[in-house]
Coordinates of C-alpha atoms in Angstrom, one line a residue:
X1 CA 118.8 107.3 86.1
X2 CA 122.1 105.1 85.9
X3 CA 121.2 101.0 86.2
X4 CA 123.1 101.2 89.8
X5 CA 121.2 103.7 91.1
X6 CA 118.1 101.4 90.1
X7 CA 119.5 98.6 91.5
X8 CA 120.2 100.4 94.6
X9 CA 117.3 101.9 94.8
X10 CA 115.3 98.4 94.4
X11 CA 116.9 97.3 97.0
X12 CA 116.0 99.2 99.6
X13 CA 112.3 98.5 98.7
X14 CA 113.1 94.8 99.1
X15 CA 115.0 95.7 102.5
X16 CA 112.1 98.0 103.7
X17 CA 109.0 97.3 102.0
X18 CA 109.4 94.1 100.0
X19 CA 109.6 92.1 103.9
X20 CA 106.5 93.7 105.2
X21 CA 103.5 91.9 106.0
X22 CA 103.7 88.6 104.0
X23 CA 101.1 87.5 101.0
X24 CA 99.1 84.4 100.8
X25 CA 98.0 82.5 97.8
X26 CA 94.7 80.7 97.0
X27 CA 95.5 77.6 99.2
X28 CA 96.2 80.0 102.2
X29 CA 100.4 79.7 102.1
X30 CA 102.0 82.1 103.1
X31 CA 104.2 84.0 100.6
X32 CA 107.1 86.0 102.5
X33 CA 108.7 87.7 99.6
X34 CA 106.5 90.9 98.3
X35 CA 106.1 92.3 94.7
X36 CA 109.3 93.7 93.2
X37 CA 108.6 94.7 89.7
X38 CA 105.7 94.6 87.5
X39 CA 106.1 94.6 83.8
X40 CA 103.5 96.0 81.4
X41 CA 103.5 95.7 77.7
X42 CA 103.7 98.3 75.2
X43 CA 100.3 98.3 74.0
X44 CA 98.8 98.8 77.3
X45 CA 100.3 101.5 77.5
X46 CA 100.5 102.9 74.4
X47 CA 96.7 102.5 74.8
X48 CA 96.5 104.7 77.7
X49 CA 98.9 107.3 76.6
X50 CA 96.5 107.4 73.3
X51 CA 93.7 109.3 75.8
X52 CA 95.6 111.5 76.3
X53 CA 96.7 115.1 75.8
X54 CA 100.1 115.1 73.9
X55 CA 101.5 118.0 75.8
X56 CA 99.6 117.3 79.4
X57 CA 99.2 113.8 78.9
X58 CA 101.1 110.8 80.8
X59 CA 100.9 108.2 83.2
X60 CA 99.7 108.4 87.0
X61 CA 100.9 105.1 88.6
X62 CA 98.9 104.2 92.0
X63 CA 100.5 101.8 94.6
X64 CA 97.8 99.1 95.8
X65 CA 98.0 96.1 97.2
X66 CA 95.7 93.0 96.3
X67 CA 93.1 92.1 98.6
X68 CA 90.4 88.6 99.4
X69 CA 88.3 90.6 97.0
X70 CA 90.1 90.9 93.9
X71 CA 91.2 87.5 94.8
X72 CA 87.6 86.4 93.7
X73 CA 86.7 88.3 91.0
X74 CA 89.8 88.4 89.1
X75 CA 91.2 85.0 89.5
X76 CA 94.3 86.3 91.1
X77 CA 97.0 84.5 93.1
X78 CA 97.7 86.4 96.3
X79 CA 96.2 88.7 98.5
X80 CA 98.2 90.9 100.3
X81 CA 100.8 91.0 97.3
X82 CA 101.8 94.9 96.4
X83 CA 101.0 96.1 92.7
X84 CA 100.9 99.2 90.5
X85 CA 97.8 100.3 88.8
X86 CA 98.7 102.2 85.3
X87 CA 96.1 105.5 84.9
X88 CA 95.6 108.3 81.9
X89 CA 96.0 111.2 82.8
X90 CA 96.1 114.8 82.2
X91 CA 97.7 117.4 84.1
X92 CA 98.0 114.8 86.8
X93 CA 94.2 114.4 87.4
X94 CA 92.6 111.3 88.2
X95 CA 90.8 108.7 86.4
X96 CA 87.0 109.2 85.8
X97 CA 86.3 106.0 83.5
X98 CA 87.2 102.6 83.8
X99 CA 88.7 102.1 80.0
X100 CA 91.8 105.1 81.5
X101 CA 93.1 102.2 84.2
X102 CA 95.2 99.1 83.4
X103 CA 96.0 96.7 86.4
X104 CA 97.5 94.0 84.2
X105 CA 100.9 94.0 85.0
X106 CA 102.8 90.7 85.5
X107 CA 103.8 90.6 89.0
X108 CA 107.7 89.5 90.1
X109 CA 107.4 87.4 91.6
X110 CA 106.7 84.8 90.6
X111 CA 106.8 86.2 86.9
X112 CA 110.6 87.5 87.2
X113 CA 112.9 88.1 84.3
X114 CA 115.9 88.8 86.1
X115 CA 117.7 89.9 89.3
X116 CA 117.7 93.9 89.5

């Protein structure tokens, strides 16, 4: 994929998605502008990629959104925010243990690094 095409294609999440029903952080205000990246680190996922099968193995990526619970018991900023969960996975099967999903992506906003 050429960096335009990403560019364009981010976009159009931000003009279709990334307005959608606004997020609120721990005080209750409301946040307008929804998730549009999240950055993991290499050792999360060379971790995950390490379960593994080295010909059927990869990553199935889940679109969630954060909600009053994970607020709680993660510590969390916003509810209502949009995030990817990382999973191992062969063949394209789901997850059956906790240790094959990573949700520990840092969220842009409000953790941006540029303006793609």
């Amino acid at each position: 994929m050429k960096l335009e095409e990403l560019k364009k294609l981010t976009a159009n999440y931000r003009k279709e998605v990334g307005i959608g029903k606004p997020a609120t952080n721990r005080e209750g205000k409301v946040i307008t502008e929804q998730s549009r990246s999240i950055w993991f680190d290499r050792h999360t996922i060379e971790k995950l990629l390490a379960q593994t099968d080295e010909k059927k193995g990869g990553l199935k990526i889940f679109f969630a959104e954060y909600g009053n619970d994970y607020l709680e018991e993660s510590g969390h900023d916003y509810t209502g925010q949009l995030t990817v969960v990382l999973a191992a996975s062969n063949d394209n099967e789901d997850p059956t243990k906790d240790e094959q999903i990573e949700n520990g992506g840092q969220l842009c906003p409000p953790h941006c690094g540029g303006d793609i």
